[in-house]
Coordinates of C-alpha atoms and ligand atoms in Angstrom, one line a residue:
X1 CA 0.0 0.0 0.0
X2 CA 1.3 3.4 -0.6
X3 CA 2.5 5.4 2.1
X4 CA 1.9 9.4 1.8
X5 CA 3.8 11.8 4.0
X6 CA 1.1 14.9 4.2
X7 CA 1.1 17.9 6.5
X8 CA -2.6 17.8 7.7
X9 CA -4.3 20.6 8.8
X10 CA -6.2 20.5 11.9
X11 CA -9.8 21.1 11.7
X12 CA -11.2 20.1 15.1
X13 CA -10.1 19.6 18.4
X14 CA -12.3 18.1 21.1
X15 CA -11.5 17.1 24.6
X16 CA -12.9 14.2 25.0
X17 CA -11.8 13.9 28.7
X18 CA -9.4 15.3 30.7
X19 CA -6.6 13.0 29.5
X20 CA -8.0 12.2 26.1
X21 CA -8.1 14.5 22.8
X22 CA -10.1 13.8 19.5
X23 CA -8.1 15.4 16.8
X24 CA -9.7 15.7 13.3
X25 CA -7.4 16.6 10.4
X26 CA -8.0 17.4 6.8
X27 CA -6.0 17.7 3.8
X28 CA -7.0 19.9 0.5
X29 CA -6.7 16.6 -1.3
X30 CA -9.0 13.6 -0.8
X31 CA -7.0 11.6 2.0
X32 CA -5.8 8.5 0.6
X33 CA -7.0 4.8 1.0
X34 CA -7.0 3.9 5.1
X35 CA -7.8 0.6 6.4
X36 CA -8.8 -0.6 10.0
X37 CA -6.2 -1.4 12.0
X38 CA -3.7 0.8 10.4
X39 CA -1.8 3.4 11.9
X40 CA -0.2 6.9 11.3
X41 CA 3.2 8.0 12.4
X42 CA 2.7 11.9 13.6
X43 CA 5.4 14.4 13.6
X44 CA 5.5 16.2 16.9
X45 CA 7.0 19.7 16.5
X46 CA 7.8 22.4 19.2
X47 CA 8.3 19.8 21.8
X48 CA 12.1 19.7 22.7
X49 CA 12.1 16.4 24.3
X50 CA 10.3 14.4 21.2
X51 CA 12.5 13.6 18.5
X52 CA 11.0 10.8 17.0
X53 CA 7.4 10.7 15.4
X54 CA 4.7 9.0 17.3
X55 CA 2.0 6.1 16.3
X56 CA -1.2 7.2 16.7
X57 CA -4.3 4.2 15.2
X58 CA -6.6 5.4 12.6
X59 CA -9.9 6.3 14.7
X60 CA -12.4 6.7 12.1
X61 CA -12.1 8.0 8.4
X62 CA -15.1 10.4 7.4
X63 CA -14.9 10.3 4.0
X64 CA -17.3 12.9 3.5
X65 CA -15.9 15.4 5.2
X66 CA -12.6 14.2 4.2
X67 CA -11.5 13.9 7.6
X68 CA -8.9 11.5 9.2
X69 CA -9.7 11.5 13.0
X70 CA -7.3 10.3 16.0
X71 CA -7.6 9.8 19.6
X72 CA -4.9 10.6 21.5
X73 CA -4.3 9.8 25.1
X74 CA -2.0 12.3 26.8
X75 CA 0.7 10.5 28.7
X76 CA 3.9 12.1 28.0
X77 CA 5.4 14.9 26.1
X78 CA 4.7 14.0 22.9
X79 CA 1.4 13.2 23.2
X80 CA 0.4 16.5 25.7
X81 CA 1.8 18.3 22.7
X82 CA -0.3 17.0 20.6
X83 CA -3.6 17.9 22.6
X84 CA -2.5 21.5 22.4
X85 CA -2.5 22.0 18.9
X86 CA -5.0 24.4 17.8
X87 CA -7.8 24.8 14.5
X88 CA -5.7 25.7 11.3
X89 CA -2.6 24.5 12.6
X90 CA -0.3 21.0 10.5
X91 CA -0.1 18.2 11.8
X92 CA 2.9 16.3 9.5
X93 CA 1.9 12.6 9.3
X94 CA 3.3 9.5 7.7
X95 CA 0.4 7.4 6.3
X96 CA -1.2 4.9 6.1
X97 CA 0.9 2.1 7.8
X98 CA 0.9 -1.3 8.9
X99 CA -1.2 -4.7 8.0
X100 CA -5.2 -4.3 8.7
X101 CA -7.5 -6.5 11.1
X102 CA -9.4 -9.2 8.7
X103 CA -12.4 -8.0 7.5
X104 CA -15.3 -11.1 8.2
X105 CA -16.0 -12.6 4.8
X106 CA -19.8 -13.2 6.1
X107 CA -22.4 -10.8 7.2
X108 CA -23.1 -14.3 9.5
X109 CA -20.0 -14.1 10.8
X110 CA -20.5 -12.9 14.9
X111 CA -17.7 -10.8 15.4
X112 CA -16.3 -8.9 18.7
X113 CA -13.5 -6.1 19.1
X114 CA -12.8 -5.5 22.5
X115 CA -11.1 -2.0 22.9
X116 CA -8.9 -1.4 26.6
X117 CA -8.3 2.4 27.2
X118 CA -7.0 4.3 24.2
X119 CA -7.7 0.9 22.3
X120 CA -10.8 1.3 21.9
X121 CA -10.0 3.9 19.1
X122 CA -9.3 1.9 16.2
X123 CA -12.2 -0.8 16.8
X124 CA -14.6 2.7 15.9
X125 CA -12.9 2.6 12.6
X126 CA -13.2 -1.4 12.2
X127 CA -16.3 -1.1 13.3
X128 CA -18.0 1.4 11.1
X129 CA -16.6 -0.6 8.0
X130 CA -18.0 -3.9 9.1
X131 CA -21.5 -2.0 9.1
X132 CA -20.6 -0.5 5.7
X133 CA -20.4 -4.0 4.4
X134 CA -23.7 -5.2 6.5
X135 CA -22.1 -6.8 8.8
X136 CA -23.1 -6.0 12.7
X137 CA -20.0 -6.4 15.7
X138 CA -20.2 -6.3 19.2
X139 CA -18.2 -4.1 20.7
X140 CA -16.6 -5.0 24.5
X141 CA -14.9 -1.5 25.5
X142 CA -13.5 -1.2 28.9
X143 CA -11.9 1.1 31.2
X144 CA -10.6 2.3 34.8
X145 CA -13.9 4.6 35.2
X146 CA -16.3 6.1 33.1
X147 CA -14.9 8.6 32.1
X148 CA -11.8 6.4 30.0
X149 CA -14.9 5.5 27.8
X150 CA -14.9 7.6 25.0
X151 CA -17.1 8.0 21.6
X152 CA -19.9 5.6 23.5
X153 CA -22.5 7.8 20.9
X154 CA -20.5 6.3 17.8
X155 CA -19.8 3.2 19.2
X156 CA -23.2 2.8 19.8
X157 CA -24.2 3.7 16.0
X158 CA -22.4 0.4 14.7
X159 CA -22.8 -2.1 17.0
X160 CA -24.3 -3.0 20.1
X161 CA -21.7 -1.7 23.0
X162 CA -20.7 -3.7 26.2
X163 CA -19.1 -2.1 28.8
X164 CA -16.7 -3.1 31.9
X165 CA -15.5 -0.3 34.5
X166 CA -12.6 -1.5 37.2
X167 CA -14.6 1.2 39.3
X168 CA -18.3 0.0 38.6
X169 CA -19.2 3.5 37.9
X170 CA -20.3 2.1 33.9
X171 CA -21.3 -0.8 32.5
X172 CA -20.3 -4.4 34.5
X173 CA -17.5 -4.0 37.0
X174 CA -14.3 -5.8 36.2
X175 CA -12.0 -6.1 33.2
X176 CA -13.5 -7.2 30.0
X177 CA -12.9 -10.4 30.4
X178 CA -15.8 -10.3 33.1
X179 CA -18.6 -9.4 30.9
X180 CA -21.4 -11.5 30.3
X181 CA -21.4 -11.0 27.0
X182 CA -18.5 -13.8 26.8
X183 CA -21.3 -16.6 27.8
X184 CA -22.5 -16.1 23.9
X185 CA -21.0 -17.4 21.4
X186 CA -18.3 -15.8 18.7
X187 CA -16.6 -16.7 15.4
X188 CA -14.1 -13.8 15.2
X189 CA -12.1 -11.1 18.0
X190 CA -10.2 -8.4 17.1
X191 CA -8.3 -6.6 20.4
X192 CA -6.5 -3.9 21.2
X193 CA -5.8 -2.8 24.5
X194 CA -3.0 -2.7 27.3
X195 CA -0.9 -6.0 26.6
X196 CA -2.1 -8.1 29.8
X197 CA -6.0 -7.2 28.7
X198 CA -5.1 -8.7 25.3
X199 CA -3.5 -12.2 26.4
X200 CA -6.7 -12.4 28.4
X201 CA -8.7 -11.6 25.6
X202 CA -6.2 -14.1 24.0
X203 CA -6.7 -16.7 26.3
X204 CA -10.4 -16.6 26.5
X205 CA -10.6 -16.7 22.4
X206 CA -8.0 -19.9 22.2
X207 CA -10.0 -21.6 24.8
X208 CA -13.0 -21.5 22.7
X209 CA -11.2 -21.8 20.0
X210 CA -12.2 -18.4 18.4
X211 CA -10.1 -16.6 15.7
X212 CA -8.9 -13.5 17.4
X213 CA -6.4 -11.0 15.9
X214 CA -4.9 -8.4 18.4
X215 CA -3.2 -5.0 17.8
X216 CA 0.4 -4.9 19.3
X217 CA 1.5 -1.1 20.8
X218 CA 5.0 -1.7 21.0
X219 CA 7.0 1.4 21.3
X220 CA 8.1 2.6 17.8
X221 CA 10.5 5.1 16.3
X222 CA 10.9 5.1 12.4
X223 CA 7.6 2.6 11.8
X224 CA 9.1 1.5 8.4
X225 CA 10.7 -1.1 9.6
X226 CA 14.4 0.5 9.4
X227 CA 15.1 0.9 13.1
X228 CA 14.3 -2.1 14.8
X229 CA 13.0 -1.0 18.1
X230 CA 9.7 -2.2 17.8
X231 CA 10.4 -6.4 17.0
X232 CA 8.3 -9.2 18.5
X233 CA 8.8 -12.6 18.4
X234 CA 6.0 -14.4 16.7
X235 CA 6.0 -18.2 15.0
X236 CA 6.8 -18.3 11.7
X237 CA 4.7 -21.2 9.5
X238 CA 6.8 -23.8 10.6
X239 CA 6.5 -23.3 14.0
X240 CA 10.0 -21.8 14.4
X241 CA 10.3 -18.3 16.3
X242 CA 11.8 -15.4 14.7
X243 CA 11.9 -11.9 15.6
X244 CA 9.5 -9.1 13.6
X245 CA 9.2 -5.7 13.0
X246 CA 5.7 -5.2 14.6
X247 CA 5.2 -1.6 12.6
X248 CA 5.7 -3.6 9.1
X249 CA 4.3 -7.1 9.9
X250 CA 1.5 -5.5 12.3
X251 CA 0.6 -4.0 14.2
X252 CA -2.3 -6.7 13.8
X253 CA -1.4 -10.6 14.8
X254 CA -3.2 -13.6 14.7
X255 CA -2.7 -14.3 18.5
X256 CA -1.6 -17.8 17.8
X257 CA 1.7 -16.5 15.9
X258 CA 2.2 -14.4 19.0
X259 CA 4.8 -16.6 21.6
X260 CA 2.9 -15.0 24.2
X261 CA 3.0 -17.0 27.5
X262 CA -0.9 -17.5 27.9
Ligands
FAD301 C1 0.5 1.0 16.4 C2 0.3 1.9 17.6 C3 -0.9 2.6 17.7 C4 -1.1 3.5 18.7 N1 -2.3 4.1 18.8 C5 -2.5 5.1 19.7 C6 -3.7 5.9 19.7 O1 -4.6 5.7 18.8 N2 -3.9 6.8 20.6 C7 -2.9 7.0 21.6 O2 -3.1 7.9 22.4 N3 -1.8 6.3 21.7 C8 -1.6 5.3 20.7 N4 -0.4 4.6 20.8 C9 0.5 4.8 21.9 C10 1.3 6.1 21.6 O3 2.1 5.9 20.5 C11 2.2 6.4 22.8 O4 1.4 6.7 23.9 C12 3.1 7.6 22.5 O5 4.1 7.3 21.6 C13 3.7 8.2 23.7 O6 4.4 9.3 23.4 P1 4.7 10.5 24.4 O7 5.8 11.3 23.8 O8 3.5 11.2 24.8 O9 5.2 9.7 25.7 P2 6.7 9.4 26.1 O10 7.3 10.6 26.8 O11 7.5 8.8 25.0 O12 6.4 8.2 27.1 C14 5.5 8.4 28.2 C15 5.2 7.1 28.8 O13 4.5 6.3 27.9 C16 5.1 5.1 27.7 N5 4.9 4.7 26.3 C17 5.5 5.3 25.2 N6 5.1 4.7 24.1 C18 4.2 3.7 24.4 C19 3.5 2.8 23.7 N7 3.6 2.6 22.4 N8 2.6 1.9 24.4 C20 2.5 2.1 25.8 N9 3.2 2.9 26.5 C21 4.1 3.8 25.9 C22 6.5 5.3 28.0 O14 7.1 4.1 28.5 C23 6.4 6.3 29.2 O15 6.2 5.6 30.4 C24 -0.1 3.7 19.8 C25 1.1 2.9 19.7 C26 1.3 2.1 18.6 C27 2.6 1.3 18.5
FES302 S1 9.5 1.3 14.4 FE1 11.4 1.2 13.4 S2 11.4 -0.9 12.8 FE2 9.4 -0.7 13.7

């Protein structure tokens, strides 16, 4: 897929909490081709201690606005700098890169993408294209409090949305792994989350024996595979382990090529 390295220009910028921004960029040419599960590498500028670009998911694409929109949490300098950009200002981003979560090749197909914290954001994205193609998830999202649960409204126009709180103050209290909406039944998971949610989620889907693809966040630098700081070691078809670049090869995984120990 072709990679496009575009200075965006910001057109929106919502605080969705008060550790969590929605930024909403444009570009005076149609955006290109963006895929579910894919990611963008964003320049930071005018923060002295970021040096290297940051990955951000792809949180929805809004085609008819021509709008690529991302969620960022605000942990560290990169990111806080990033939830003070203002309306009209760039945004220089490296995109669209990385492999895609499979799309279901039935509308019978019961899928669930189970989003943990800030990844939640691309399941919106995964989400809205699986109704595109008439095909209706479940969505498990889950949080510390209510108030990590973000985009509820737009979760809730795609699919029908599960919650878990660790606090109780939404949904079913516990991790996602709790919810009762694991007692159904599921042909297909797609994760993305802090890494222990995901080998839960991971264990839970091999124990039913349940395809489920998760979303690695390892840190990355360069995200074209040049700098090696982002490698995982996965199975190759044989069985054997070998190391790969997790920007390149992933960020998406079947989680039985993962060697996690689950
Ligand atoms: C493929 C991919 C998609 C991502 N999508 C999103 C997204 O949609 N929204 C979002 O807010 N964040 C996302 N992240 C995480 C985001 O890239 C990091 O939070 C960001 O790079 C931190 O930069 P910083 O300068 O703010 O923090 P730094 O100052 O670099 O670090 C602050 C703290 O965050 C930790 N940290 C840094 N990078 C990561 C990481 N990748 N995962 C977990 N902890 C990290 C550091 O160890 C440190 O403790 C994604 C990461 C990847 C690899
Ligand atoms: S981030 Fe550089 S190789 Fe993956």
């Amino acid at each position: 897929m072709k990679k496009y390295v575009l200075d965006l220009t910001v057109r929106q910028v919502e605080l969705l909490s008060p550790k969590h921004v929605l930024l909403r960029l444009t570009d005076s040419q149609p955006l290109p081709p963006m895929q579910p599960g894919q990611f963008v590498e964003v320049r930071v500028d005018g923060s002295p201690t970021t040096f290297l670009r940051r990955p951000i998911s792809i949180n929805y694409v809004d085609r008819e606005q021509n709008e690529l929109w991302l969620m960022v949490a605000m942990i560290g300098d990169g990111t806080r700098q990033l939830g003070r950009l203002q309306v009209g200002d760039t945004l220089n981003c490296v995109l669209p890169l990385g492999n895609t979560f499979t799309m279901p090749a039935s509308a019978d197909e019961r899928v669930l993408l189970v989003g943990g914290g800030v990844g939640m954001a691309p399941m919106l994205y995964m989400g809205a294209e699986m109704q595109r193609r008439g095909i209706q998830p479940t969505f498990l999202l889950g949080g510390r409090t209510a108030a990590d649960l973000l985009e509820l409204d737009l979760f809730n126009k795609y699919g029908r949305v599960c919650v878990t709180t660790e606090d109780g103050s939404m949904g079913e209290q516990g991790f996602v792994t709790n919810h009762s909406v694991l007692q159904e039944s599921f042909d297909r998971i797609c994760t993305c989350g802090p890494k222990p949610m995901m080998m839960a989620v991971a264990r839970y889907a091999l124990s039913k024996d349940i395809t489920c693809e998760a979303s690695l966040e390892n840190m990355m630098a360069c995200g074209l595979g040049a700098c090696l700081c982002c490698v995982e070691k996965v199975k190759t078809e044989d069985a054997l382990p070998t190391n790969v670049c997790v920007c390149k090869e992933g960020p998406v995984f079947n989680v039985k090529r993962l060697l996690w120990q689950i």
